[in-house]
Tab-separated table of C-alpha atoms in Angstrom:
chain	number	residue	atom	x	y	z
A	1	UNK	CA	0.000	0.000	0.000
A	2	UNK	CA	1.254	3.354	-1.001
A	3	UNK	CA	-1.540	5.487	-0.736
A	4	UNK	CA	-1.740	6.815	-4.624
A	5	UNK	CA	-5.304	5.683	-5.185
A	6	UNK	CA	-8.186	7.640	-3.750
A	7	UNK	CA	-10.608	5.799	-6.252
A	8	UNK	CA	-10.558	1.919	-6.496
A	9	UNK	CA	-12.376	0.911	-9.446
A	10	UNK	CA	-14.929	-2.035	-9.974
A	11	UNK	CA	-17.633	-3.785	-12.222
A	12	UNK	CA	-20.317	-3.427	-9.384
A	13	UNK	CA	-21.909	-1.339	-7.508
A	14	UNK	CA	-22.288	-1.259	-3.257
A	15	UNK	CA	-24.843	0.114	-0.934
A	16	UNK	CA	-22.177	-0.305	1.595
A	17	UNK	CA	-20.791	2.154	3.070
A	18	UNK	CA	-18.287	2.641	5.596
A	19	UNK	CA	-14.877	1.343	7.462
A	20	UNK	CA	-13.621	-1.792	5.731
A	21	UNK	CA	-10.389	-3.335	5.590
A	22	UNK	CA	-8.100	-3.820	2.470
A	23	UNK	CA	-7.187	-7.609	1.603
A	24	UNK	CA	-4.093	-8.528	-0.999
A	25	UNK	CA	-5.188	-10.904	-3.372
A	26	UNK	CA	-3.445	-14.566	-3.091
A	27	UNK	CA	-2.861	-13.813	-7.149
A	28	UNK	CA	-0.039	-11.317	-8.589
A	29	UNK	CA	-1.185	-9.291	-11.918
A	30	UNK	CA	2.220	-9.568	-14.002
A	31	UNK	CA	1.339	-6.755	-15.992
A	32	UNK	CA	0.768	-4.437	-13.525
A	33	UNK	CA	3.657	-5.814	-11.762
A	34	UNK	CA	5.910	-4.710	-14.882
A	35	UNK	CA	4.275	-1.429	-15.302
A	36	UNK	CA	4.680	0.029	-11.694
A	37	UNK	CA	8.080	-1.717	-11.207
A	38	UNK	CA	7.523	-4.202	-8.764
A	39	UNK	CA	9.078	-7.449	-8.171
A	40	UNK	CA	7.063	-10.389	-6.638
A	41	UNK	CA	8.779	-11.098	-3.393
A	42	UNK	CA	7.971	-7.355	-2.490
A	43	UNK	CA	4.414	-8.178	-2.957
A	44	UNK	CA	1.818	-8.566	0.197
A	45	UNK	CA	0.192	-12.043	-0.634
A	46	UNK	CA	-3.398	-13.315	0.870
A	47	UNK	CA	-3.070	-10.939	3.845
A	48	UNK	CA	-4.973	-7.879	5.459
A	49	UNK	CA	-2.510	-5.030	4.737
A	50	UNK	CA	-5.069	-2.185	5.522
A	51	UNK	CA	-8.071	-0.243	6.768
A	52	UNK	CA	-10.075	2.633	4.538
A	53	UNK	CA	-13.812	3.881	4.963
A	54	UNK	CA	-16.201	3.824	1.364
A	55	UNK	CA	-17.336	7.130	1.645
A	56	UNK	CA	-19.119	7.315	-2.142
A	57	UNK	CA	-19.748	5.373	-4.968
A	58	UNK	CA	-19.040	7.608	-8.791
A	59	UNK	CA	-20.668	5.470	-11.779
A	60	UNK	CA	-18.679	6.255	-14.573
A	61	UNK	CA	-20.668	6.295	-17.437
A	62	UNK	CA	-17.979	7.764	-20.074
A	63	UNK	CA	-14.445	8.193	-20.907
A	64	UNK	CA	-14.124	11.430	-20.117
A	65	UNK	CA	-15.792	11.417	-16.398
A	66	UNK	CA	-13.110	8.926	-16.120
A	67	UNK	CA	-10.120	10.386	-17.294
A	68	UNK	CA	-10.716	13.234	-15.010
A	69	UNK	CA	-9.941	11.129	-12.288
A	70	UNK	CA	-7.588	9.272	-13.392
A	71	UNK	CA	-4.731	10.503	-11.055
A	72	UNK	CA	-6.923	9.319	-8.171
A	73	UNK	CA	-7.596	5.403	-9.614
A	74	UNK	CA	-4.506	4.993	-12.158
A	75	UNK	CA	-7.096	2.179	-14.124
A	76	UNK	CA	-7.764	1.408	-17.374
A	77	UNK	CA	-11.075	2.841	-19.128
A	78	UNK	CA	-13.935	0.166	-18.926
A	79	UNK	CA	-17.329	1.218	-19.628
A	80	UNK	CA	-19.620	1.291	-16.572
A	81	UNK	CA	-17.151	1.010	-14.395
A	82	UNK	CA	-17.523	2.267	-10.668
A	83	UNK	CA	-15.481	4.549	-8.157
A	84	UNK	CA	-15.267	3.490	-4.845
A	85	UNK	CA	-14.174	6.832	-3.388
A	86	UNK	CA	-12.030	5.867	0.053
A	87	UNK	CA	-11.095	8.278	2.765
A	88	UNK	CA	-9.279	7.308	5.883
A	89	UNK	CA	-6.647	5.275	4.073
A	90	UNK	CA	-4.286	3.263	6.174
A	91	UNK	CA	-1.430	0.605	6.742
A	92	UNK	CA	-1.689	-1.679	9.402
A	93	UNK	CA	0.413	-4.168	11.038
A	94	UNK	CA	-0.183	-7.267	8.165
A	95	UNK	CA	-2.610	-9.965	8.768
A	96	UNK	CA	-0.711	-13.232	7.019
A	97	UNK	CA	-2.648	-15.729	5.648
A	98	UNK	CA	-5.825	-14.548	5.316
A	99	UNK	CA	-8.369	-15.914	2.206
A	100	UNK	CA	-10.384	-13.209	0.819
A	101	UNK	CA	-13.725	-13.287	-1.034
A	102	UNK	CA	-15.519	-11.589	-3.730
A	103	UNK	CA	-17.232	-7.777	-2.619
A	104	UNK	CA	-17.137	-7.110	1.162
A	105	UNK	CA	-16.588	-9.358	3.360
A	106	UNK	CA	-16.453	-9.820	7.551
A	107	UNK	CA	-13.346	-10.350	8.996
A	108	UNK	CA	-13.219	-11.019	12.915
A	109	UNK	CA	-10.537	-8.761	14.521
């Protein structure tokens, strides 16, 4: 976590809304892996890495909505996509070993 995105972009939409806490995916995405410059052992795998509240939800309904926040999501264009806008963005101490799920999910801490 590095605290560039403000937006985190999806194919669905939430009524949640909220504090929620930020899972890394047990899978590594090459290509953005090659793009940013990372290498995989500096990766957080299948752990709880942070904490964040969903404040809003922005459906993006065209390129150029989009592209005008594109500083705050750093995502590719994808028609109907949504903005999760986050506030309260942190790091916390990692949770190891922890198997996420699709959408929100509870987590006992």
């Amino acid at each position: 976590m590095q605290g560039r995105k403000k937006i985190e972009i999806r194919k669905w939409n939430t009524s949640f809304r909220g504090p929620f806490l930020i899972h890394a995916s047990g899978n590594i995405d090459e290509e953005a892996m090659k793009k940013y410059g990372y290498k995989e052992e500096d990766l957080s795998r299948q752990a709880i890495v942070g904490k964040a509240t969903l404040e809003e939800v922005k459906h993006y309904k065209d390129e150029e909505e989009f592209k005008k926040d594109r500083d705050k999501h750093l995502a590719a264009w994808d028609l109907g996509s949504y903005g999760f806008i986050l506030g309260k963005v942190e790091t916390i101490k990692e949770i190891k070993n922890v198997k996420g799920a699709l959408g929100f999910w509870d987590y006992p801490i």
